[in-house]
Short mmCIF file of C-alpha atoms in Angstrom, two decimals:
data_model
loop_
_atom_site.label_atom_id
_atom_site.label_comp_id
_atom_site.label_asym_id
_atom_site.label_seq_id
_atom_site.Cartn_x
_atom_site.Cartn_y
_atom_site.Cartn_z
CA MET A 1 -66.52 -219.00 55.37
CA SER A 2 -67.58 -215.49 54.27
CA SER A 3 -64.25 -213.83 51.62
CA LYS A 4 -65.32 -210.44 51.83
CA ASP A 5 -63.03 -208.66 52.25
CA PRO A 6 -63.07 -206.76 55.65
CA HIS A 7 -60.77 -203.77 53.82
CA THR A 8 -64.22 -203.24 51.69
CA ASP A 9 -66.19 -203.02 55.26
CA SER A 10 -64.73 -200.13 56.90
CA LEU A 11 -65.17 -198.61 52.79
CA ASP A 12 -68.99 -198.93 53.52
CA ALA A 13 -69.30 -197.51 57.13
CA LEU A 14 -67.14 -194.67 56.64
CA LYS A 15 -69.56 -193.99 53.85
CA PHE A 16 -72.30 -194.38 55.79
CA LYS A 17 -70.85 -192.09 58.37
CA MET A 18 -70.15 -189.53 55.45
CA SER A 19 -73.65 -189.74 54.39
CA ALA A 20 -75.23 -189.50 57.95
CA ARG A 21 -72.69 -185.96 57.92
CA LYS A 22 -74.40 -184.50 55.49
CA ASP A 23 -78.12 -185.47 56.16
CA SER A 24 -76.96 -183.68 59.76
CA ASP A 25 -75.27 -180.90 58.58
CA LYS A 26 -78.79 -180.05 55.91
CA PHE A 27 -80.57 -180.17 59.05
CA PHE A 28 -78.84 -178.00 61.81
CA MET A 29 -78.09 -175.82 57.74
CA SER A 30 -81.91 -175.69 57.72
CA ILE A 31 -82.41 -174.90 61.24
CA SER A 32 -79.90 -172.04 61.60
CA LYS A 33 -81.57 -170.33 56.96
CA ARG A 34 -84.93 -170.96 59.66
CA LYS A 35 -83.04 -168.69 62.29
CA LYS A 36 -81.30 -166.29 60.31
CA LYS A 37 -84.72 -165.77 58.26
CA PRO A 38 -85.04 -162.60 56.73
CA PHE A 39 -87.28 -160.75 58.43
CA ASP A 40 -90.19 -158.01 57.22
CA VAL A 41 -89.47 -154.77 58.96
CA LEU A 42 -92.59 -152.71 57.21
CA ARG A 43 -94.70 -155.45 58.27
CA ALA A 44 -93.47 -155.46 61.89
CA MET A 45 -93.62 -151.33 62.07
CA TYR A 46 -97.54 -151.12 60.19
CA ASP A 47 -98.47 -154.40 62.66
CA GLY A 48 -96.14 -152.49 66.21
CA CYS A 49 -98.68 -149.64 65.01
CA ILE A 50 -101.76 -150.45 65.36
CA ALA A 51 -100.92 -152.36 68.14
CA GLY A 52 -99.49 -150.34 70.40
CA GLY A 53 -102.51 -147.81 69.31
CA VAL A 54 -105.27 -150.08 69.96
CA ALA A 55 -104.04 -151.33 73.53
CA GLY A 56 -102.45 -147.82 73.83
CA VAL A 57 -106.46 -145.83 73.28
CA VAL A 58 -108.27 -149.47 75.55
CA VAL A 59 -106.00 -148.25 78.44
CA GLU A 60 -105.94 -144.91 78.49
CA THR A 61 -109.65 -145.10 78.26
CA ALA A 62 -109.85 -147.58 81.45
CA LEU A 63 -107.62 -145.87 83.91
CA TYR A 64 -107.86 -142.26 82.68
CA PRO A 65 -109.78 -141.42 86.66
CA ILE A 66 -106.78 -143.70 88.54
CA ASP A 67 -104.12 -141.22 86.60
CA THR A 68 -105.67 -137.52 87.30
CA ILE A 69 -105.48 -138.63 91.13
CA LYS A 70 -102.47 -139.30 91.05
CA THR A 71 -101.70 -136.45 88.97
CA ARG A 72 -103.36 -134.34 91.87
CA LEU A 73 -102.01 -135.87 94.45
CA GLN A 74 -97.84 -135.28 93.47
CA VAL A 75 -98.77 -131.80 92.99
CA ALA A 76 -100.53 -131.03 95.92
CA ARG A 77 -97.97 -129.55 98.05
CA GLY A 78 -97.61 -129.33 102.06
CA GLY A 79 -101.49 -130.39 103.23
CA GLY A 80 -103.76 -129.20 99.97
CA GLN A 81 -106.43 -130.83 99.72
CA ILE A 82 -107.25 -133.00 96.53
CA ILE A 83 -110.42 -132.64 94.42
CA LEU A 84 -112.23 -135.49 92.86
CA LYS A 85 -113.76 -133.44 90.46
CA GLY A 86 -113.27 -134.00 86.06
CA LEU A 87 -111.59 -137.01 86.82
CA TYR A 88 -112.17 -137.73 83.42
CA SER A 89 -110.48 -133.97 82.61
CA GLY A 90 -109.00 -133.57 79.51
CA LEU A 91 -109.49 -137.49 78.21
CA ALA A 92 -110.37 -136.74 74.22
CA GLY A 93 -107.38 -134.61 73.93
CA ASN A 94 -105.71 -136.97 75.47
CA LEU A 95 -107.40 -139.73 73.72
CA ALA A 96 -105.76 -137.77 70.29
CA GLY A 97 -102.04 -137.99 71.62
CA VAL A 98 -101.89 -141.72 73.09
CA LEU A 99 -102.75 -142.57 69.86
CA PRO A 100 -100.21 -141.72 67.88
CA ALA A 101 -97.62 -141.95 70.36
CA SER A 102 -98.62 -146.17 71.56
CA ALA A 103 -98.35 -145.85 67.70
CA ILE A 104 -95.25 -145.41 66.75
CA PHE A 105 -93.47 -146.87 70.31
CA VAL A 106 -94.96 -150.64 69.30
CA GLY A 107 -94.32 -149.88 66.03
CA VAL A 108 -90.71 -148.43 66.48
CA TYR A 109 -89.76 -151.24 69.27
CA GLU A 110 -91.07 -154.42 67.72
CA PRO A 111 -88.09 -154.12 64.46
CA THR A 112 -85.76 -152.54 66.60
CA LYS A 113 -86.25 -156.12 68.78
CA GLN A 114 -86.04 -158.22 65.75
CA LYS A 115 -83.54 -156.67 64.88
CA LEU A 116 -80.97 -156.39 68.32
CA LEU A 117 -82.47 -160.41 69.10
CA ARG A 118 -80.47 -160.83 66.00
CA SER A 119 -77.25 -158.93 67.00
CA PHE A 120 -77.24 -160.33 69.98
CA PRO A 121 -76.27 -163.68 71.52
CA GLU A 122 -79.88 -165.59 73.38
CA ASN A 123 -78.76 -165.02 76.21
CA LEU A 124 -78.16 -161.25 76.21
CA SER A 125 -81.25 -161.00 74.33
CA ALA A 126 -82.26 -159.08 77.40
CA ILE A 127 -79.90 -155.60 76.40
CA ALA A 128 -81.84 -156.50 73.34
CA HIS A 129 -85.20 -155.66 74.76
CA PHE A 130 -83.98 -153.03 77.47
CA ALA A 131 -82.38 -151.29 75.12
CA ALA A 132 -84.98 -151.42 71.70
CA GLY A 133 -87.42 -149.95 75.03
CA ALA A 134 -85.05 -146.87 75.24
CA ILE A 135 -84.96 -146.36 71.50
CA ALA A 136 -88.82 -146.93 71.25
CA GLY A 137 -89.43 -144.37 74.25
CA ALA A 138 -87.53 -141.91 72.65
CA ALA A 139 -88.31 -141.62 69.26
CA SER A 140 -92.55 -141.57 71.10
CA SER A 141 -91.26 -138.91 73.44
CA LEU A 142 -91.63 -136.42 70.59
CA VAL A 143 -95.59 -136.39 69.92
CA ARG A 144 -95.68 -138.47 73.95
CA VAL A 145 -94.30 -135.05 76.16
CA PRO A 146 -96.83 -132.64 74.39
CA THR A 147 -99.83 -134.23 74.84
CA GLU A 148 -98.50 -135.18 79.15
CA VAL A 149 -97.92 -131.35 79.36
CA ILE A 150 -101.53 -131.09 78.44
CA LYS A 151 -103.14 -134.05 80.16
CA GLN A 152 -102.24 -132.74 82.84
CA ARG A 153 -102.29 -129.77 83.16
CA MET A 154 -106.43 -130.37 82.31
CA GLN A 155 -106.49 -132.59 84.37
CA MET A 156 -104.97 -129.32 86.90
CA GLY A 157 -108.20 -127.24 85.32
CA GLN A 158 -105.96 -124.74 84.47
CA PHE A 159 -108.22 -125.81 80.50
CA LYS A 160 -111.21 -126.77 79.66
CA SER A 161 -110.27 -128.51 76.06
CA ALA A 162 -106.19 -129.42 74.39
CA PRO A 163 -107.26 -126.70 71.79
CA ALA A 164 -107.57 -123.55 74.32
CA ALA A 165 -104.51 -125.60 76.35
CA VAL A 166 -102.47 -125.82 72.81
CA ARG A 167 -103.06 -122.00 71.78
CA LEU A 168 -102.15 -120.47 75.96
CA ILE A 169 -99.24 -122.07 75.50
CA VAL A 170 -98.28 -121.28 73.03
CA ALA A 171 -98.59 -117.87 73.63
CA ASN A 172 -97.60 -117.43 77.56
CA GLU A 173 -94.27 -119.91 77.23
CA GLY A 174 -94.13 -120.09 73.42
CA PHE A 175 -93.18 -123.64 71.15
CA LYS A 176 -91.38 -125.14 74.40
CA GLY A 177 -94.09 -125.12 76.78
CA LEU A 178 -95.76 -127.78 74.61
CA TYR A 179 -92.37 -130.04 76.04
CA ALA A 180 -92.15 -128.34 79.97
CA GLY A 181 -90.45 -130.56 81.19
CA TYR A 182 -89.04 -133.01 78.40
CA GLY A 183 -85.71 -134.16 80.58
CA SER A 184 -87.25 -135.08 83.60
CA PHE A 185 -90.06 -136.65 81.19
CA LEU A 186 -87.01 -139.10 79.63
CA LEU A 187 -84.95 -138.99 82.66
CA ARG A 188 -88.52 -141.37 83.54
CA ASP A 189 -89.28 -142.60 80.82
CA LEU A 190 -86.43 -144.16 78.95
CA PRO A 191 -85.93 -145.86 82.14
CA PHE A 192 -89.63 -146.66 82.66
CA ASP A 193 -89.76 -147.81 79.12
CA ALA A 194 -86.61 -150.32 78.81
CA ILE A 195 -87.03 -151.48 82.21
CA GLN A 196 -91.23 -152.49 81.81
CA PHE A 197 -90.64 -154.27 78.79
CA CYS A 198 -86.79 -155.60 79.19
CA ILE A 199 -88.75 -157.77 82.27
CA TYR A 200 -92.52 -158.26 80.98
CA GLU A 201 -90.19 -160.10 77.60
CA GLN A 202 -87.74 -162.19 79.40
CA LEU A 203 -90.27 -162.49 81.68
CA ARG A 204 -92.88 -163.90 78.52
CA ILE A 205 -89.54 -166.27 76.75
CA GLY A 206 -88.30 -167.81 81.62
CA TYR A 207 -92.39 -168.14 80.98
CA LYS A 208 -92.33 -170.27 77.73
CA LEU A 209 -89.43 -171.95 78.79
CA ALA A 210 -91.62 -173.33 81.67
CA ALA A 211 -95.22 -174.54 80.07
CA LYS A 212 -93.42 -175.27 77.18
CA ARG A 213 -96.52 -173.80 75.17
CA ASP A 214 -96.74 -170.98 74.15
CA LEU A 215 -98.63 -167.72 76.91
CA ASN A 216 -101.96 -167.29 76.69
CA ASP A 217 -104.25 -164.17 77.26
CA PRO A 218 -105.06 -164.19 80.83
CA GLU A 219 -101.55 -165.25 81.14
CA ASN A 220 -100.11 -162.12 79.38
CA ALA A 221 -101.70 -160.16 80.74
CA MET A 222 -100.52 -161.21 84.35
CA LEU A 223 -97.42 -160.36 83.32
CA GLY A 224 -97.62 -157.58 82.00
CA ALA A 225 -99.05 -156.50 85.57
CA PHE A 226 -96.01 -157.75 86.97
CA ALA A 227 -93.97 -155.87 84.95
CA GLY A 228 -95.57 -152.37 85.36
CA ALA A 229 -96.15 -152.55 89.18
CA ILE A 230 -92.17 -153.06 89.63
CA THR A 231 -91.25 -150.60 87.51
CA GLY A 232 -94.05 -147.56 88.17
CA ALA A 233 -92.67 -148.34 91.82
CA VAL A 234 -89.05 -147.97 91.18
CA THR A 235 -89.36 -144.95 89.15
CA THR A 236 -91.73 -142.86 91.34
CA PRO A 237 -89.29 -139.84 92.21
CA LEU A 238 -88.62 -139.39 88.56
CA ASP A 239 -92.72 -138.86 87.56
CA VAL A 240 -93.17 -137.07 90.97
CA VAL A 241 -90.43 -134.08 89.39
CA LYS A 242 -91.73 -134.21 86.46
CA THR A 243 -95.26 -133.94 86.73
CA ARG A 244 -93.52 -131.31 89.16
CA LEU A 245 -92.39 -129.68 86.39
CA MET A 246 -94.47 -130.28 83.18
CA VAL A 247 -97.96 -128.38 85.27
CA GLN A 248 -95.72 -125.54 87.25
CA GLY A 249 -96.10 -123.60 83.26
CA SER A 250 -94.88 -120.49 84.04
CA GLN A 251 -95.05 -119.57 87.69
CA ASN A 252 -91.07 -121.68 87.53
CA HIS A 253 -91.24 -123.23 90.79
CA TYR A 254 -88.64 -124.69 90.36
CA LYS A 255 -85.61 -124.15 87.92
CA GLY A 256 -84.05 -127.96 86.72
CA ILE A 257 -84.73 -131.14 87.57
CA TYR A 258 -82.42 -131.08 90.80
CA ASP A 259 -83.14 -127.78 91.57
CA CYS A 260 -86.91 -129.58 91.33
CA VAL A 261 -85.87 -132.52 93.97
CA ASN A 262 -83.62 -130.09 96.49
CA THR A 263 -86.75 -127.92 97.22
CA ILE A 264 -89.18 -130.95 97.31
CA VAL A 265 -86.76 -132.92 100.14
CA LYS A 266 -85.56 -129.24 101.46
CA GLU A 267 -89.84 -128.31 101.97
CA GLU A 268 -91.65 -131.42 102.01
CA GLY A 269 -88.94 -134.22 103.41
CA THR A 270 -88.32 -136.97 101.49
CA HIS A 271 -91.22 -138.82 101.24
CA ALA A 272 -93.05 -136.31 99.13
CA LEU A 273 -90.47 -137.62 96.16
CA PHE A 274 -92.60 -141.40 96.33
CA LYS A 275 -96.00 -139.50 96.70
CA GLY A 276 -99.54 -141.01 94.47
CA MET A 277 -96.71 -144.35 94.43
CA GLY A 278 -100.28 -145.65 96.14
CA PRO A 279 -102.31 -144.33 92.25
CA ARG A 280 -99.61 -145.11 90.50
CA VAL A 281 -98.39 -148.58 91.13
CA LEU A 282 -102.07 -149.85 90.94
CA TRP A 283 -102.55 -147.37 87.62
CA ILE A 284 -99.96 -148.67 85.71
CA GLY A 285 -99.83 -152.71 86.97
CA ILE A 286 -103.37 -152.54 85.97
CA GLY A 287 -101.90 -150.57 82.86
CA GLY A 288 -99.85 -152.77 82.08
CA SER A 289 -102.07 -155.91 82.02
CA ILE A 290 -104.49 -154.46 79.88
CA PHE A 291 -101.54 -153.04 78.03
CA PHE A 292 -99.45 -155.77 77.39
CA GLY A 293 -102.80 -158.43 77.37
CA VAL A 294 -105.05 -155.70 74.09
CA LEU A 295 -101.25 -155.71 72.59
CA GLU A 296 -100.74 -159.36 72.31
CA LYS A 297 -103.99 -160.70 71.32
CA THR A 298 -103.23 -157.70 68.56
CA LYS A 299 -100.60 -159.00 67.36
CA GLN A 300 -102.19 -162.45 67.14
CA ILE A 301 -105.06 -161.16 64.74
CA LEU A 302 -103.13 -159.16 62.63
CA ALA A 303 -100.60 -162.38 62.58
CA GLN A 304 -103.50 -164.94 61.49
CA ARG A 305 -104.91 -162.30 58.03
CA HIS A 306 -101.19 -162.32 57.12
CA PRO A 307 -100.73 -164.82 54.81
CA LYS A 308 -98.15 -167.63 55.42
CA ALA A 309 -94.81 -168.12 53.50
#
């Protein structure tokens, strides 16, 4: 029969429990530290700029004719005829603006998103994505608005080249002419950017959880198309108002956003606010597929080139 003191057994059991608890604490602390690991803001900005620039140029070049048709549909008043010539008018000048604008957008979006995701609880990640999209949209608007003004006026045949457009707009309307419709642009694009990127990021999170793996290129493209199409349809009235204000030039058909909406509804009916919805949804849906597909692939390539910590 054993004469071992039962008190010794209880002490051994207690030591074992404490040891196990320490190991457990170390494990969870390591996970926590890994989650809170500081990220390189400059690296995220640099990669975002490159990935955004590449994606922006590819999608703009591929879908420019659809965008031209959409613009002409929106500007046509009453039963105006749509001209299908010169669908690539202004592409070269537009790319000169799209490249830096897309680079700025993603270059601001990526580090902002990472920072906000570390500030918000995991169940509020949608707010982080929404806010990051709006902030990035505001930052890139300083380049995107003049680019859009020049592009749309060239699509309407008002100018033959981007340099001529800049020179004549500034001469006739002043520097502020390059920012015509800036308020309506922000009214359209800040919600658009925020909604599109929020939908896309949330779809990716849900898809990853369901599939229990990282997404492949076709899946990223599919989710990008879905997010783009929904957002494009919802924001069409804002896009119509923005387009009308940007292309009016010095003719001043409309005095502002409210007057533009009121005049369109009064003279052409409410349905006119949804002009160009078909080409817009098609353009942004396909564009979202290409943009996010190229974006994720470029980010993946850049990540593989960086030395691992």
